[in-house]
PDB file of C-alpha atoms in Angstrom:
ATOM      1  CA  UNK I   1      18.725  -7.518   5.849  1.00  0.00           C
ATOM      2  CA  UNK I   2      18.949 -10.227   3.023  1.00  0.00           C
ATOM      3  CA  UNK I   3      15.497  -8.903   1.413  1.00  0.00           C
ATOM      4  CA  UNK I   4      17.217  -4.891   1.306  1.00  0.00           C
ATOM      5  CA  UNK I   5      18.596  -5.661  -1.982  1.00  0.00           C
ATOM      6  CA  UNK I   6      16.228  -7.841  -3.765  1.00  0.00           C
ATOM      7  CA  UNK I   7      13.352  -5.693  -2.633  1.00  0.00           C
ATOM      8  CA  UNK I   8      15.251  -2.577  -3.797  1.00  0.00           C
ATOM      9  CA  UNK I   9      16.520  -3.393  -7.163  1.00  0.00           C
ATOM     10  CA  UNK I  10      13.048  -4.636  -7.797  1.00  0.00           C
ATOM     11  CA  UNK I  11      11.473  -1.398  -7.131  1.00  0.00           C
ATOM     12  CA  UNK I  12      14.534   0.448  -8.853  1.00  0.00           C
ATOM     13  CA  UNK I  13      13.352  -1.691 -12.086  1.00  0.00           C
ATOM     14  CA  UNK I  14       9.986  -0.120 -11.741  1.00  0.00           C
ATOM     15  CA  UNK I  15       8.388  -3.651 -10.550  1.00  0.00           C
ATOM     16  CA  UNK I  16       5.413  -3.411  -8.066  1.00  0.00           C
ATOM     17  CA  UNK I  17       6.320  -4.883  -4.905  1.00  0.00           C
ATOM     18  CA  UNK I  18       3.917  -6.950  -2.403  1.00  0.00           C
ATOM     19  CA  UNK I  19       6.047  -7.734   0.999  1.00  0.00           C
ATOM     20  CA  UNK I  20       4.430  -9.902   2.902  1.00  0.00           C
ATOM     21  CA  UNK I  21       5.020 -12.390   6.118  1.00  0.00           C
ATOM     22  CA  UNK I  22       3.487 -13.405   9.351  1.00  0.00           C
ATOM     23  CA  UNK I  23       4.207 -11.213  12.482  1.00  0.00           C
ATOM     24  CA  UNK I  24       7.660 -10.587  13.599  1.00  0.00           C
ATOM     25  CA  UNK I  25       9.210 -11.043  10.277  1.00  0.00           C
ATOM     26  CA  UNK I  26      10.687  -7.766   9.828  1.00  0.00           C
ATOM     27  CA  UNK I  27       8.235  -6.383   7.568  1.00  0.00           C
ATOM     28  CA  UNK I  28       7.925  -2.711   9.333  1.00  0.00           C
ATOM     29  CA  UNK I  29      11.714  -3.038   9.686  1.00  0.00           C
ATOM     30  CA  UNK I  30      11.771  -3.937   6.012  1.00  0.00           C
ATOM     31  CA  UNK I  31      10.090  -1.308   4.798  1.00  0.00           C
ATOM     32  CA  UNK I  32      11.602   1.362   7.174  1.00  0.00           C
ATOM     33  CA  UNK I  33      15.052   0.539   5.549  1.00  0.00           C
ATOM     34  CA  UNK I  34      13.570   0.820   2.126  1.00  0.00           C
ATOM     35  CA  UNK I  35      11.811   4.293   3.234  1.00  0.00           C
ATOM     36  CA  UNK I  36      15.586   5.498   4.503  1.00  0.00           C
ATOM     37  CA  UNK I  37      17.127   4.221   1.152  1.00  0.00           C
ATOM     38  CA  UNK I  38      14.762   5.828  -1.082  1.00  0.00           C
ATOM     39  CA  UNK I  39      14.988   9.399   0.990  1.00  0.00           C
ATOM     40  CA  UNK I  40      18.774   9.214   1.004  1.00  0.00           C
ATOM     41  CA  UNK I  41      18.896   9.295  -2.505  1.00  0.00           C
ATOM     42  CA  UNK I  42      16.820  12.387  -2.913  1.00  0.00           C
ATOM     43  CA  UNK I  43      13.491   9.798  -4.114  1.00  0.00           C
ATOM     44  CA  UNK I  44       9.924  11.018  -3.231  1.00  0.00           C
ATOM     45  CA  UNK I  45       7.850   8.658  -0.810  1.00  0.00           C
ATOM     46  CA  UNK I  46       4.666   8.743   0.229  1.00  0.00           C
ATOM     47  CA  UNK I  47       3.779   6.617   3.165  1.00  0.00           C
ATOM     48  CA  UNK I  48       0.177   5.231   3.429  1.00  0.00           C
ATOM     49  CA  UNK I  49      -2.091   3.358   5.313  1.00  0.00           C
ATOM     50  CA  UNK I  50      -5.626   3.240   5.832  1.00  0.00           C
ATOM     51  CA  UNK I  51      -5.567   4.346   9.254  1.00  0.00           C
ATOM     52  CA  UNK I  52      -4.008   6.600  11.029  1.00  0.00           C
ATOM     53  CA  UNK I  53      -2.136   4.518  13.444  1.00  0.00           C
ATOM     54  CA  UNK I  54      -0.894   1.981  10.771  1.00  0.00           C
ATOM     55  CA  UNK I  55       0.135   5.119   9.106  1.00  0.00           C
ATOM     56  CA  UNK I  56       1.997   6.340  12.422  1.00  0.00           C
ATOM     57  CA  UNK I  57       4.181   3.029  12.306  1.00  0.00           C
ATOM     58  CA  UNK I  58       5.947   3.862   9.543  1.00  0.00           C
ATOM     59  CA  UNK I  59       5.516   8.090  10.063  1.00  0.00           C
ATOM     60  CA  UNK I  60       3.018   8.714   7.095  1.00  0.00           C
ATOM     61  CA  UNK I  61      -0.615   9.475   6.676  1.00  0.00           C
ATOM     62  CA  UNK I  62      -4.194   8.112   5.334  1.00  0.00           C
ATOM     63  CA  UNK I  63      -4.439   7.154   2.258  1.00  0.00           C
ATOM     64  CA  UNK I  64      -7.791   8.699   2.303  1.00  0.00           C
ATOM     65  CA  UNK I  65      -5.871  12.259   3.247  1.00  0.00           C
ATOM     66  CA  UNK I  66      -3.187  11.924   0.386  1.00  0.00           C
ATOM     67  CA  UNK I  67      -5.332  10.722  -1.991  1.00  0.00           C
ATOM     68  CA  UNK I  68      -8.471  13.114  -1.285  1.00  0.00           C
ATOM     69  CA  UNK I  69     -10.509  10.499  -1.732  1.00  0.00           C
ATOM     70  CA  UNK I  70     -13.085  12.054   1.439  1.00  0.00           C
ATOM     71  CA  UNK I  71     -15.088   9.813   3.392  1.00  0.00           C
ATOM     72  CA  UNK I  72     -16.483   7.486   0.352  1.00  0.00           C
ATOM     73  CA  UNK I  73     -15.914   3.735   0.345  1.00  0.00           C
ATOM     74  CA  UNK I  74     -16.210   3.257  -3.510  1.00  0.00           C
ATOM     75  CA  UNK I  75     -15.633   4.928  -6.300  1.00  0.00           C
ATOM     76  CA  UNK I  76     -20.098   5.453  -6.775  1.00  0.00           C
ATOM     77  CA  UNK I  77     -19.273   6.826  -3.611  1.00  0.00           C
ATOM     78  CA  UNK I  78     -16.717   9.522  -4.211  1.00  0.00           C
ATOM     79  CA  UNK I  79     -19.098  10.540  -7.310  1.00  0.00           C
ATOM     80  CA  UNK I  80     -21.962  10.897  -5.200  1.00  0.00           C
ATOM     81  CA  UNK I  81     -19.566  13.588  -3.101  1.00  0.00           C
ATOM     82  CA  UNK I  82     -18.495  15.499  -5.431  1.00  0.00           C
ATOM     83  CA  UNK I  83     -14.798  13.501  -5.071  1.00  0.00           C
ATOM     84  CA  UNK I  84     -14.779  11.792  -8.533  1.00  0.00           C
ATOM     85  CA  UNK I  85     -12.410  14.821 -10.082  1.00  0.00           C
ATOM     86  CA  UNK I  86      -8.903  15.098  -9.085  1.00  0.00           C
ATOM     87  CA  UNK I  87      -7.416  18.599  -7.994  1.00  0.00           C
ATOM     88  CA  UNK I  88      -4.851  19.809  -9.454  1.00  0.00           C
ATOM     89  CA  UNK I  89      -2.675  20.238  -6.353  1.00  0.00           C
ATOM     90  CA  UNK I  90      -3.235  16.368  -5.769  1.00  0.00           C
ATOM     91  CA  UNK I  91      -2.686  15.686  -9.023  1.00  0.00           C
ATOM     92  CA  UNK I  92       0.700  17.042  -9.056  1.00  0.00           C
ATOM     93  CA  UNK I  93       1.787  15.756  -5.494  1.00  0.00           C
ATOM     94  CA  UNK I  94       1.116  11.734  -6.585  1.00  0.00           C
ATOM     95  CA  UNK I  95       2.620  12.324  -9.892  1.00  0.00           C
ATOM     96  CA  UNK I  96       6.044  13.827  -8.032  1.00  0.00           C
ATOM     97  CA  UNK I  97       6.314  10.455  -6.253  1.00  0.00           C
ATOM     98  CA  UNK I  98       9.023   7.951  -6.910  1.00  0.00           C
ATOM     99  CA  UNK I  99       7.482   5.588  -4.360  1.00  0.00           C
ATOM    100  CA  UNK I 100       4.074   4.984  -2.693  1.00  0.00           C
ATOM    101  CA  UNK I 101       3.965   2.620   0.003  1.00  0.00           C
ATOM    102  CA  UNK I 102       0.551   1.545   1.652  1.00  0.00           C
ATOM    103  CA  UNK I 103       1.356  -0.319   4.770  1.00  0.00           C
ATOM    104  CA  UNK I 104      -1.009  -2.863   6.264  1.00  0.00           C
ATOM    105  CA  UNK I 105      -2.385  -3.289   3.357  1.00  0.00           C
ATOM    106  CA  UNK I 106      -4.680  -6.532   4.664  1.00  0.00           C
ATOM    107  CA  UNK I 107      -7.186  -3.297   6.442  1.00  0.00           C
ATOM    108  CA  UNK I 108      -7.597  -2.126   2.561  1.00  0.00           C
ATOM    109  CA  UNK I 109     -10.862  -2.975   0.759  1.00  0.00           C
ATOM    110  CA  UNK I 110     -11.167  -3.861  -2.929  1.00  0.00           C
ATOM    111  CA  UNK I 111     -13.267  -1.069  -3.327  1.00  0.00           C
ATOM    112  CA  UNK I 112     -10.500   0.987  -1.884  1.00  0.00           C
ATOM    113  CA  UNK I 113      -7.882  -0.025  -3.608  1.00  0.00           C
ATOM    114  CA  UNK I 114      -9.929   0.302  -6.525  1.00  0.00           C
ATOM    115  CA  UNK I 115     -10.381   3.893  -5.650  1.00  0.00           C
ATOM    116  CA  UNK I 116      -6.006   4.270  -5.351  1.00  0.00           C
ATOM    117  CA  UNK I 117      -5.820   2.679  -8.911  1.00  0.00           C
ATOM    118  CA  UNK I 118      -8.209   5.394 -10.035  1.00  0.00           C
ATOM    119  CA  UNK I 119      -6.214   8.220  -8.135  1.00  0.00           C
ATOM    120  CA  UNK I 120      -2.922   6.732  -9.765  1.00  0.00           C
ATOM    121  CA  UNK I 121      -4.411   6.601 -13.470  1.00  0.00           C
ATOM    122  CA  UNK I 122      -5.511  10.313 -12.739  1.00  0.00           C
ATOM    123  CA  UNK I 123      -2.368  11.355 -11.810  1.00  0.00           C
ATOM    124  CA  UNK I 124      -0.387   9.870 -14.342  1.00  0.00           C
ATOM    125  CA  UNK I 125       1.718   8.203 -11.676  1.00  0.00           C
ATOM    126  CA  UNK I 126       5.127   6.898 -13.050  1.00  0.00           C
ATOM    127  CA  UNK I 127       6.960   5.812  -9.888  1.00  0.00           C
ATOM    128  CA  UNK I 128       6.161   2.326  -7.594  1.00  0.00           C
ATOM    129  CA  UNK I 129       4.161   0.744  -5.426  1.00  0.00           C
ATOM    130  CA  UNK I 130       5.145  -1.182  -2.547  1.00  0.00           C
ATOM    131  CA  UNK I 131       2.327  -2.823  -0.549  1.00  0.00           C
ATOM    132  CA  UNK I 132       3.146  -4.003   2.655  1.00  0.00           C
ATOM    133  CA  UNK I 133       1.076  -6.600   5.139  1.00  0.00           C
ATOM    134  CA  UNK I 134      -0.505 -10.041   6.028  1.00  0.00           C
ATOM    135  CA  UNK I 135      -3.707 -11.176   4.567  1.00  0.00           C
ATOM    136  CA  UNK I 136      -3.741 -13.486   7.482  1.00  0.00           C
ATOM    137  CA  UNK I 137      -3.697 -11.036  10.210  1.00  0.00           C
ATOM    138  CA  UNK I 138      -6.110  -7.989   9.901  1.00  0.00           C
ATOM    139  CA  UNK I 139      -9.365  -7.892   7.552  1.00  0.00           C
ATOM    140  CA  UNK I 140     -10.478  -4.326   5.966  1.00  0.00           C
ATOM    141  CA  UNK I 141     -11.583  -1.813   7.502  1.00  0.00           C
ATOM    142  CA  UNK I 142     -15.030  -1.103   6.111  1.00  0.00           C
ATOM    143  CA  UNK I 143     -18.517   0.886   7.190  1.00  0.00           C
ATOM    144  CA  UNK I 144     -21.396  -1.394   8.103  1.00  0.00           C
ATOM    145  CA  UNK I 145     -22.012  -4.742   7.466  1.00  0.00           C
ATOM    146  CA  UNK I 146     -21.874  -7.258   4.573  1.00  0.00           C
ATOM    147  CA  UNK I 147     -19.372  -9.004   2.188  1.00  0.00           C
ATOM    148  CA  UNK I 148     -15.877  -8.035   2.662  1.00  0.00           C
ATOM    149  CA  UNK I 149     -13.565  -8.412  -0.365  1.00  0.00           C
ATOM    150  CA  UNK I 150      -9.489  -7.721   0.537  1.00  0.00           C
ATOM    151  CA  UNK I 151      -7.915  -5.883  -2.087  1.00  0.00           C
ATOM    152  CA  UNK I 152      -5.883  -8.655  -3.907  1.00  0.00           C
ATOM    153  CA  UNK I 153      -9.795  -9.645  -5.086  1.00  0.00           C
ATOM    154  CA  UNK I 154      -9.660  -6.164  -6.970  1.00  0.00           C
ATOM    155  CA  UNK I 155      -9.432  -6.071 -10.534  1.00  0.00           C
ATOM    156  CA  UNK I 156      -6.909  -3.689  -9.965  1.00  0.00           C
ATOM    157  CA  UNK I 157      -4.516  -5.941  -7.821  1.00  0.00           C
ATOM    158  CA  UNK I 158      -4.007  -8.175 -10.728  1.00  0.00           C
ATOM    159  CA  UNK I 159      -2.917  -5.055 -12.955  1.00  0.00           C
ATOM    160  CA  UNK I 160      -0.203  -4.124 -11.007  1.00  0.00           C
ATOM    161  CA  UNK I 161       1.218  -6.768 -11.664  1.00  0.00           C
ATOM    162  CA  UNK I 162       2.933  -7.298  -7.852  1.00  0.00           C
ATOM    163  CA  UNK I 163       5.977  -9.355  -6.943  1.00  0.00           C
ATOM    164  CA  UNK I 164       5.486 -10.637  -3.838  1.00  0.00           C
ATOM    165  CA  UNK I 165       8.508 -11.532  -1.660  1.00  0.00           C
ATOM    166  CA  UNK I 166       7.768 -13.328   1.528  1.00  0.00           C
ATOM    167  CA  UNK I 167       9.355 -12.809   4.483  1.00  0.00           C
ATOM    168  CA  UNK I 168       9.447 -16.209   6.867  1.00  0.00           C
ATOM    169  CA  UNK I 169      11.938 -16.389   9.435  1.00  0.00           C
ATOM    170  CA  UNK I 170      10.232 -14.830  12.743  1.00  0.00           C
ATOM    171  CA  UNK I 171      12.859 -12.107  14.439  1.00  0.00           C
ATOM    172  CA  UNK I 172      10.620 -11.531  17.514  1.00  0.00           C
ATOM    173  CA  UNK I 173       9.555 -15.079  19.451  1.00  0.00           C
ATOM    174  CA  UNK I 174      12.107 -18.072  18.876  1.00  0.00           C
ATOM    175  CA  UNK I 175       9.613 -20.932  20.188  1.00  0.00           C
ATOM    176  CA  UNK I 176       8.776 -22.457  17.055  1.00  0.00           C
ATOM    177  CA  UNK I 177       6.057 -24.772  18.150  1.00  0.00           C
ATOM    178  CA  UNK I 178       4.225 -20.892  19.292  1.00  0.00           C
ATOM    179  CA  UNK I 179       4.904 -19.482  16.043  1.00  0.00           C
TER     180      UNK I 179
END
């Protein structure tokens, strides 16, 4: 995989990573090599999405279950539930990663991610992040109706400061007109 190495060494370097690319351009396959590599070398990973079969792809769990973030949608939200305050337990367990991937992360609200940043901050997180998905392909996964806002229109997107490598060449249909 030509992206193993570059994507690696940039996470090694501490660098937030966005991997993105339209469908069938390896980035599950991607990110399932970078998952091995990390765990081979003894490196803590936590594997997120905001679902629990986007989090099944890549054999992890909810963000909203690692994070304890409950049911809320905001950050007013998890105050109103009683939410706001970390645990200690959870504390500890995002501080001890090396590496926190949120797959799909296109499903992930602004709000939500804004609610992750806050979790991270809490935690005193000192490891990576390594967002994986395609704006293009699935919106957020939100309660009710109104404005949607993706995550890259969080304040907190632009303070992680992501490198985003793109992935291009499609490894699943070779008709190029289709793709």
């Amino acid at each position: 995989m030509p992206f193993f190495d570059h994507t690696t060494s940039l996470l090694d370097t501490k660098q937030n990573v966005f991997l993105t690319g339209g469908a069938g351009t390896g980035k599950t396959t991607l990110t399932r090599k970078i998952i091995e590599h990390y765990s081979s070398e003894g490196k803590k990973v936590a594997k997120l999405a905001s679902t629990g079969m986007a989090a099944t792809l890549i054999g992890g769990q909810t963000l909203h279950s690692f994070l304890d973030l409950g049911i809320a949608d905001s950050i007013e939200e998890m105050e109103q539930k009683g939410k706001l305050e970390i645990k200690k337990k959870i504390k500890k367990l995002i501080a001890s990663m090396d590496l926190i991937i949120i797959d799909e992360i296109s499903m992930v609200s602004a709000p939500l991610f804004e609610m992750i940043r806050l979790r991270l901050l809490q935690s005193d997180f000192k490891g990576v992040l390594l967002t994986v998905g395609d704006f293009l392909q699935l919106p957020p996964v939100v309660r009710g109706y109104g404005e949607i806002y993706f995550a890259f229109e969080s304040e907190s997107w632009q303070r992680f400061d992501f490198t985003t490598i793109t992935l291009e060449i499609n490894h699943r249909i070779d008709d190029s007109e289709f793709v």
